[in-house]
Amino acid sequence: METDETPRVLPFQLQFDKPVASQIKIAEWNPEKDLLAMVTEDSKILLHRFNWQRLWTIFPGRCITSLCWRPDGKAIAVGLEDGTISLHDVENGKLLRSLKSHTVAVVSLNWEEDGQVIKDDSVNNSTYEDRTSRFFPPAPRVPRMPGLAPGDTGFMDDSDDSFRELSNSSYQRFNILCSGDKDGSICFSIFGIFPIGKINIHNLSIPTPYATEPATCRLSHASISKIALSKDLCHLIVMCSGELNHDEVESAERQLGVHGCHCLLLDTSIFWKRKNELHQVAQQASNIEDLIEVIRSSLSVMSKQWSDAMHTFREKFDSLSSLIIDHGLDSSPQEEFLSLLGGARTSPPVHQFLVNSLGESGVKRVSKVVCGAGKELQHVVLDHLQVLGRNFSAIHPAAEIIGFRMGELRGPSRWRTRFQGIGLDETLINNATEKSGILLVQVERFMRVLSSVVQQFSNFFNWLLKCIKLLNQEPSDQLLPYNSELVVIFLKFLYDQDPVKPFLELSEVDIEPDMETLQRVKELVHFGGFSDCDFLRRTLAEEFKQMESSFKEAFLMPFTTISRKMLCKDVLPLFALPSSSASVSVSVPISVTYYKDASTSVSSYQTHEHGFIDYISFQIPGDSSSNIANCIGISRRFMHSLSNSSIEESASLEAVLLSVPDGYHCVDLSLYKEGQIVLLLNETTSASECSGESCMMIVQADDLPFVSIPRSGCINTWNLDQLKDSVMHLRLENEKVRNIPHSVVAPLAVSGKNEEQTSAHVGFGSFH
C-alpha cells in the first residue's frame, strides 16, 4: 500500500476485500501460525491461511458467542450460547471435547499457559512426570456403536479417537482456560478439560483498599465483557458492567449505587503456587475421565448388541407360545421342549414350530446372532476394558489403566503439606481407588457369566438343530454334539430370563451371592481386601455408576478448594453509564493484554510478580455520563497498584486519555505486540448513503504521556475523570496511519506472533 514514508519493513500488513458468505463477528489469529479463525453471523467457524486459503468450515448448529486459541495454537476453544465450550483440532476442525461448564452464553474466553521459563533446575525439582506410558500401552479408542455412520455423533465425518491429543497433556506446558458467561460466572479448567474452579462476580466481596476505613462492596446487575489471565497465572483481570454498591448500604438505598464499567482484579496465584501439584492431579483426572468415557461407551455398545440379539431370539421363539395356545394346550414352551428332550412324541405345536416356523435356517440364523453377539461382547471387554491373559502389548485395558492412575494419586493424597492445599482428600481418593479395583472384579465376573450364557445358548441351538434333522428324517452326523443336562439347565433358568442384560443396564434387580462367598469376602477385609462387600450384589453397570460417582466426588474437592481461594483484590471504576442501560450488557471496544516490563532487567530467574505489565484499553462510549467524549482510555499497572504504591513510584496505577481525531469514531481497538495499540477508526458522515472512509492507527504505548492516578476509597469516583484536563489528542499526520477507502466494522484481529518475528497481520471486517 502507498505511504509517504521510505520503503522499510512494514509494522503490519493488510488483507482487503476478501469475500465471505456472511458478516464476520469474531476473529482470532492463531498464536503460532498464520491462521485466522473467524465466526460468521450465521455461526459458522472458518479457518483461513493468511493468503486466504480456506482450510475448513464447521457449523456447530448453535450460536457461537466467543472464541480463543490454545497457547500452542493446536486447538481452538469455542463458546456457545447454551453455555457449552467445544474444543476443536486446528488440523481439521474435529471436535476434541465438549464441556458444559456454564448454563448461559459464554461471552469471553481466555487460554493462558505458564509464561515463566525457569532456568534454574534446582527450583523446579518437583515437576511431575506421568509414568503410565511406562507400564501400559496407549489408551483405547471409544468403540463405535453398531450401525452408526461416521459423523453421526460429532461435527466432522471422522470417527477416530477424539480426545487423545488433549489428554496427552504431559507434553504441554501447564495452562488454564478461563471462560466467562453473561450471568457473571467465570470457570477455570486445566488444559481446557479438567474443571478446577468457578466463581461468580456477583458473589465477590470487593475490597476498597484505599478507603480510610476497611470497607467492601459488591456488584449487582453485572455482565462480563472481557477476562484476561496474566502470563504468570497469578491475576485475572475482569472487565464488566454493573452497579457497584457498598456492603454497608441498606437494600432500600441500593439505587444510589453507581452503574458503569468496572475493572476487577482477582487473585489466582494458587495456580502459580501449586502448578506442579495441579498439573499432576489434572493429568490423572483428565485421563481418567477419558477412560471412563471408553467404559461408558463400551457398556453402551455391549448393551445394544446384546439387546438386539435377545430381540431376535424372542422374535423367533415367542411364536411357540402362540401355537401352544392355538392348539388348546396349557403347557409352557419349556415344558414342551423338556418333553421332547425326554423322548416323548413331538406335540403338534412343537412340530409345527420346529419344522415350519423356525426350520434349520432359522436356528442357524438365531444361533449366529446370539453367539456372535456374545463373542463381540467378549472382544469389547478384551480390547477396551481388561487384559484377561491376552497379549499385553497389543491391547488397551481401560479399567486397569484407571486403577493404576488412581494409585498414582494415592501417594500425593497422603502428602498433606503439598496436596491438601489444593483439596486432594486421602479418604475420597482411597474410596475411588477401591471402586476402580472392584470394577475389575466385576468385569471378570461378567465375563464368566457371559461365557456360561453363550455356551448354554450354543448347546441349546445344537440340540434344536438335531431335533429338526430327526423330524425331517435327515442324517445329523455332521452336527455339533450337545449336552442334555445343559439343555435342561437352559430351559429351566435361561429360556425366559436374561442374566446378561442386568449386568449391562441399570436395574433394581439385586444379585444374591451365596453365603459362603459373601463370608469369605468379609473375612478378606481384615487382610487388606475391599471394605465394600456389597459389590457382590451389584451388576457391572451399577458398579460403573458407583465408580464414576466416587471419581466425581474425589475431584470435586480440588474444584471447591481452588474456587474458595480465588478472591477479589481490587476494583477500578472506569466510566459511568446511564441508568437506563443498567440491565443491558455494555458493548464497547475493549482489550486487555500483558507486556513485558522493559524498565526492569530480567535475570536468569525472575520472580513471577514482576515480569509483565498489564495494559487495559477501552473506548469511552458517547452516552457515558462521564465528561469525556470520543476518547480512548488506557490504564496500566492495575495488578501491581496495590503493592508498595506509596513507596515505589513504578508500581502506581497509570492512565492516559487519547482523543480520537475530529470527524472519526473508534470502531474497534486491540493491544498489540511490543506495547503497541491498534485503533480502527471510521469517518463520521451525516449522509447515510455515503459510507465514508476509514483508517487504522498504531500508537506506541511507551510513548504515551501516562499520568499516575491517585486511588480513592470512594466507589463513586471515576478515576479517569481526573485526566480530562490532560487529554492527548491523536493527529492523523503524526501517528502511524493507514487509510482505507471505505467504512469498516469490527472485529479487528491482530497477530504479533512471538518476539522474534517482525511481521504481523491485521484483519477487520468491512462494508461492501
PDB file of N, CA and C in Angstrom, residues 120-173:
ATOM      1  N   ASP A 120      16.833 -22.351  36.375  1.00  0.00           N
ATOM      2  CA  ASP A 120      17.499 -22.997  37.498  1.00  0.00           C
ATOM      3  C   ASP A 120      16.740 -24.270  37.847  1.00  0.00           C
ATOM      4  N   ASP A 121      17.307 -25.420  37.510  1.00  0.00           N
ATOM      5  CA  ASP A 121      16.613 -26.680  37.725  1.00  0.00           C
ATOM      6  C   ASP A 121      16.383 -26.966  39.195  1.00  0.00           C
ATOM      7  N   SER A 122      17.173 -26.371  40.061  1.00  0.00           N
ATOM      8  CA  SER A 122      17.034 -26.677  41.478  1.00  0.00           C
ATOM      9  C   SER A 122      15.727 -26.194  42.056  1.00  0.00           C
ATOM     10  N   VAL A 123      15.083 -25.202  41.419  1.00  0.00           N
ATOM     11  CA  VAL A 123      13.825 -24.684  41.947  1.00  0.00           C
ATOM     12  C   VAL A 123      12.636 -25.364  41.302  1.00  0.00           C
ATOM     13  N   ASN A 124      12.894 -26.301  40.414  1.00  0.00           N
ATOM     14  CA  ASN A 124      11.793 -26.954  39.721  1.00  0.00           C
ATOM     15  C   ASN A 124      11.895 -28.472  39.835  1.00  0.00           C
ATOM     16  N   ASN A 125      12.376 -28.954  40.996  1.00  0.00           N
ATOM     17  CA  ASN A 125      12.641 -30.371  41.136  1.00  0.00           C
ATOM     18  C   ASN A 125      11.395 -31.188  41.409  1.00  0.00           C
ATOM     19  N   SER A 126      10.243 -30.547  41.556  1.00  0.00           N
ATOM     20  CA  SER A 126       9.018 -31.298  41.824  1.00  0.00           C
ATOM     21  C   SER A 126       8.127 -31.405  40.596  1.00  0.00           C
ATOM     22  N   THR A 127       8.698 -31.096  39.416  1.00  0.00           N
ATOM     23  CA  THR A 127       7.914 -31.205  38.189  1.00  0.00           C
ATOM     24  C   THR A 127       7.449 -32.639  37.998  1.00  0.00           C
ATOM     25  N   TYR A 128       6.176 -32.793  37.664  1.00  0.00           N
ATOM     26  CA  TYR A 128       5.572 -34.129  37.588  1.00  0.00           C
ATOM     27  C   TYR A 128       5.791 -34.765  36.219  1.00  0.00           C
ATOM     28  N   GLU A 129       6.127 -36.048  36.234  1.00  0.00           N
ATOM     29  CA  GLU A 129       6.257 -36.832  35.012  1.00  0.00           C
ATOM     30  C   GLU A 129       5.276 -37.989  35.072  1.00  0.00           C
ATOM     31  N   ASP A 130       4.423 -38.084  34.088  1.00  0.00           N
ATOM     32  CA  ASP A 130       3.429 -39.160  34.045  1.00  0.00           C
ATOM     33  C   ASP A 130       4.130 -40.479  33.711  1.00  0.00           C
ATOM     34  N   ARG A 131       3.949 -41.489  34.573  1.00  0.00           N
ATOM     35  CA  ARG A 131       4.642 -42.768  34.402  1.00  0.00           C
ATOM     36  C   ARG A 131       3.779 -43.829  33.726  1.00  0.00           C
ATOM     37  N   THR A 132       2.537 -43.511  33.426  1.00  0.00           N
ATOM     38  CA  THR A 132       1.610 -44.530  32.935  1.00  0.00           C
ATOM     39  C   THR A 132       2.100 -45.190  31.660  1.00  0.00           C
ATOM     40  N   SER A 133       2.700 -44.407  30.764  1.00  0.00           N
ATOM     41  CA  SER A 133       3.139 -44.963  29.482  1.00  0.00           C
ATOM     42  C   SER A 133       4.254 -45.982  29.644  1.00  0.00           C
ATOM     43  N   ARG A 134       4.946 -45.995  30.789  1.00  0.00           N
ATOM     44  CA  ARG A 134       5.998 -46.977  31.012  1.00  0.00           C
ATOM     45  C   ARG A 134       5.418 -48.379  31.215  1.00  0.00           C
ATOM     46  N   PHE A 135       4.207 -48.444  31.750  1.00  0.00           N
ATOM     47  CA  PHE A 135       3.633 -49.726  32.133  1.00  0.00           C
ATOM     48  C   PHE A 135       2.464 -50.163  31.245  1.00  0.00           C
ATOM     49  N   PHE A 136       1.874 -49.214  30.524  1.00  0.00           N
ATOM     50  CA  PHE A 136       0.684 -49.535  29.747  1.00  0.00           C
ATOM     51  C   PHE A 136       0.831 -49.025  28.319  1.00  0.00           C
ATOM     52  N   PRO A 137       0.202 -49.707  27.387  1.00  0.00           N
ATOM     53  CA  PRO A 137       0.146 -49.203  26.006  1.00  0.00           C
ATOM     54  C   PRO A 137      -0.765 -47.987  25.941  1.00  0.00           C
ATOM     55  N   PRO A 138      -0.889 -47.341  24.791  1.00  0.00           N
ATOM     56  CA  PRO A 138      -1.801 -46.194  24.675  1.00  0.00           C
ATOM     57  C   PRO A 138      -3.225 -46.569  25.058  1.00  0.00           C
ATOM     58  N   ALA A 139      -3.967 -45.590  25.553  1.00  0.00           N
ATOM     59  CA  ALA A 139      -5.354 -45.831  25.969  1.00  0.00           C
ATOM     60  C   ALA A 139      -6.208 -46.234  24.772  1.00  0.00           C
ATOM     61  N   PRO A 140      -7.255 -47.009  25.008  1.00  0.00           N
ATOM     62  CA  PRO A 140      -8.090 -47.492  23.894  1.00  0.00           C
ATOM     63  C   PRO A 140      -8.949 -46.391  23.304  1.00  0.00           C
ATOM     64  N   ARG A 141      -9.383 -46.616  22.093  1.00  0.00           N
ATOM     65  CA  ARG A 141     -10.348 -45.728  21.453  1.00  0.00           C
ATOM     66  C   ARG A 141     -11.741 -46.035  21.973  1.00  0.00           C
ATOM     67  N   VAL A 142     -12.626 -45.101  21.801  1.00  0.00           N
ATOM     68  CA  VAL A 142     -14.034 -45.340  22.126  1.00  0.00           C
ATOM     69  C   VAL A 142     -14.617 -46.264  21.066  1.00  0.00           C
ATOM     70  N   PRO A 143     -15.231 -47.393  21.457  1.00  0.00           N
ATOM     71  CA  PRO A 143     -15.798 -48.299  20.446  1.00  0.00           C
ATOM     72  C   PRO A 143     -16.958 -47.656  19.715  1.00  0.00           C
ATOM     73  N   ARG A 144     -17.081 -47.967  18.430  1.00  0.00           N
ATOM     74  CA  ARG A 144     -18.157 -47.397  17.630  1.00  0.00           C
ATOM     75  C   ARG A 144     -19.439 -48.195  17.821  1.00  0.00           C
ATOM     76  N   MET A 145     -20.536 -47.479  17.951  1.00  0.00           N
ATOM     77  CA  MET A 145     -21.838 -48.130  18.095  1.00  0.00           C
ATOM     78  C   MET A 145     -22.212 -48.823  16.785  1.00  0.00           C
ATOM     79  N   PRO A 146     -22.642 -50.098  16.848  1.00  0.00           N
ATOM     80  CA  PRO A 146     -23.023 -50.802  15.618  1.00  0.00           C
ATOM     81  C   PRO A 146     -24.122 -50.063  14.865  1.00  0.00           C
ATOM     82  N   GLY A 147     -23.937 -49.941  13.554  1.00  0.00           N
ATOM     83  CA  GLY A 147     -24.957 -49.309  12.722  1.00  0.00           C
ATOM     84  C   GLY A 147     -24.839 -47.806  12.638  1.00  0.00           C
ATOM     85  N   LEU A 148     -23.883 -47.202  13.394  1.00  0.00           N
ATOM     86  CA  LEU A 148     -23.726 -45.752  13.344  1.00  0.00           C
ATOM     87  C   LEU A 148     -22.783 -45.372  12.213  1.00  0.00           C
ATOM     88  N   ALA A 149     -23.227 -44.485  11.366  1.00  0.00           N
ATOM     89  CA  ALA A 149     -22.363 -43.998  10.292  1.00  0.00           C
ATOM     90  C   ALA A 149     -21.404 -42.954  10.847  1.00  0.00           C
ATOM     91  N   PRO A 150     -20.213 -42.824  10.290  1.00  0.00           N
ATOM     92  CA  PRO A 150     -19.283 -41.795  10.752  1.00  0.00           C
ATOM     93  C   PRO A 150     -19.916 -40.411  10.678  1.00  0.00           C
ATOM     94  N   GLY A 151     -19.671 -39.604  11.722  1.00  0.00           N
ATOM     95  CA  GLY A 151     -20.198 -38.245  11.735  1.00  0.00           C
ATOM     96  C   GLY A 151     -21.528 -38.110  12.440  1.00  0.00           C
ATOM     97  N   ASP A 152     -22.151 -39.245  12.851  1.00  0.00           N
ATOM     98  CA  ASP A 152     -23.454 -39.148  13.498  1.00  0.00           C
ATOM     99  C   ASP A 152     -23.365 -38.554  14.891  1.00  0.00           C
ATOM    100  N   THR A 153     -22.188 -38.625  15.510  1.00  0.00           N
ATOM    101  CA  THR A 153     -22.070 -38.155  16.885  1.00  0.00           C
ATOM    102  C   THR A 153     -21.178 -36.930  17.012  1.00  0.00           C
ATOM    103  N   GLY A 154     -20.690 -36.356  15.931  1.00  0.00           N
ATOM    104  CA  GLY A 154     -19.816 -35.193  16.022  1.00  0.00           C
ATOM    105  C   GLY A 154     -20.028 -34.247  14.865  1.00  0.00           C
ATOM    106  N   PHE A 155     -19.213 -33.185  14.824  1.00  0.00           N
ATOM    107  CA  PHE A 155     -19.354 -32.193  13.767  1.00  0.00           C
ATOM    108  C   PHE A 155     -18.735 -32.694  12.456  1.00  0.00           C
ATOM    109  N   MET A 156     -17.692 -33.528  12.581  1.00  0.00           N
ATOM    110  CA  MET A 156     -16.934 -33.924  11.401  1.00  0.00           C
ATOM    111  C   MET A 156     -17.171 -35.394  11.074  1.00  0.00           C
ATOM    112  N   ASP A 157     -16.965 -35.755   9.821  1.00  0.00           N
ATOM    113  CA  ASP A 157     -17.058 -37.160   9.413  1.00  0.00           C
ATOM    114  C   ASP A 157     -15.747 -37.861   9.741  1.00  0.00           C
ATOM    115  N   ASP A 158     -15.485 -37.965  11.024  1.00  0.00           N
ATOM    116  CA  ASP A 158     -14.232 -38.553  11.477  1.00  0.00           C
ATOM    117  C   ASP A 158     -14.522 -39.325  12.740  1.00  0.00           C
ATOM    118  N   SER A 159     -14.388 -40.632  12.678  1.00  0.00           N
ATOM    119  CA  SER A 159     -14.736 -41.466  13.820  1.00  0.00           C
ATOM    120  C   SER A 159     -13.524 -41.834  14.655  1.00  0.00           C
ATOM    121  N   ASP A 160     -12.363 -41.233  14.383  1.00  0.00           N
ATOM    122  CA  ASP A 160     -11.181 -41.555  15.171  1.00  0.00           C
ATOM    123  C   ASP A 160     -11.348 -41.069  16.600  1.00  0.00           C
ATOM    124  N   ASP A 161     -10.445 -41.546  17.430  1.00  0.00           N
ATOM    125  CA  ASP A 161     -10.449 -41.132  18.828  1.00  0.00           C
ATOM    126  C   ASP A 161     -10.357 -39.614  18.902  1.00  0.00           C
ATOM    127  N   SER A 162     -11.245 -39.004  19.678  1.00  0.00           N
ATOM    128  CA  SER A 162     -11.397 -37.551  19.625  1.00  0.00           C
ATOM    129  C   SER A 162     -10.784 -36.810  20.788  1.00  0.00           C
ATOM    130  N   PHE A 163     -10.128 -37.514  21.706  1.00  0.00           N
ATOM    131  CA  PHE A 163      -9.631 -36.763  22.850  1.00  0.00           C
ATOM    132  C   PHE A 163      -8.189 -37.089  23.234  1.00  0.00           C
ATOM    133  N   ARG A 164      -7.538 -38.002  22.519  1.00  0.00           N
ATOM    134  CA  ARG A 164      -6.202 -38.397  22.959  1.00  0.00           C
ATOM    135  C   ARG A 164      -5.228 -37.237  22.903  1.00  0.00           C
ATOM    136  N   GLU A 165      -5.347 -36.390  21.891  1.00  0.00           N
ATOM    137  CA  GLU A 165      -4.421 -35.261  21.767  1.00  0.00           C
ATOM    138  C   GLU A 165      -4.564 -34.312  22.942  1.00  0.00           C
ATOM    139  N   LEU A 166      -5.794 -34.092  23.403  1.00  0.00           N
ATOM    140  CA  LEU A 166      -5.998 -33.216  24.549  1.00  0.00           C
ATOM    141  C   LEU A 166      -5.486 -33.860  25.820  1.00  0.00           C
ATOM    142  N   SER A 167      -5.723 -35.162  25.973  1.00  0.00           N
ATOM    143  CA  SER A 167      -5.352 -35.841  27.205  1.00  0.00           C
ATOM    144  C   SER A 167      -3.851 -35.998  27.346  1.00  0.00           C
ATOM    145  N   ASN A 168      -3.130 -35.949  26.238  1.00  0.00           N
ATOM    146  CA  ASN A 168      -1.690 -36.138  26.290  1.00  0.00           C
ATOM    147  C   ASN A 168      -1.027 -34.865  26.797  1.00  0.00           C
ATOM    148  N   SER A 169      -1.452 -34.437  27.978  1.00  0.00           N
ATOM    149  CA  SER A 169      -1.030 -33.137  28.496  1.00  0.00           C
ATOM    150  C   SER A 169       0.366 -33.155  29.097  1.00  0.00           C
ATOM    151  N   SER A 170       1.004 -34.340  29.186  1.00  0.00           N
ATOM    152  CA  SER A 170       2.363 -34.378  29.716  1.00  0.00           C
ATOM    153  C   SER A 170       3.335 -33.640  28.796  1.00  0.00           C
ATOM    154  N   TYR A 171       2.921 -33.453  27.536  1.00  0.00           N
ATOM    155  CA  TYR A 171       3.773 -32.744  26.587  1.00  0.00           C
ATOM    156  C   TYR A 171       3.405 -31.266  26.495  1.00  0.00           C
ATOM    157  N   GLN A 172       2.443 -30.830  27.276  1.00  0.00           N
ATOM    158  CA  GLN A 172       2.029 -29.433  27.256  1.00  0.00           C
ATOM    159  C   GLN A 172       2.589 -28.708  28.470  1.00  0.00           C
ATOM    160  N   ARG A 173       2.845 -27.435  28.293  1.00  0.00           N
ATOM    161  CA  ARG A 173       3.119 -26.605  29.466  1.00  0.00           C
ATOM    162  C   ARG A 173       1.809 -26.381  30.207  1.00  0.00           C
TER     163      ARG A 173
END
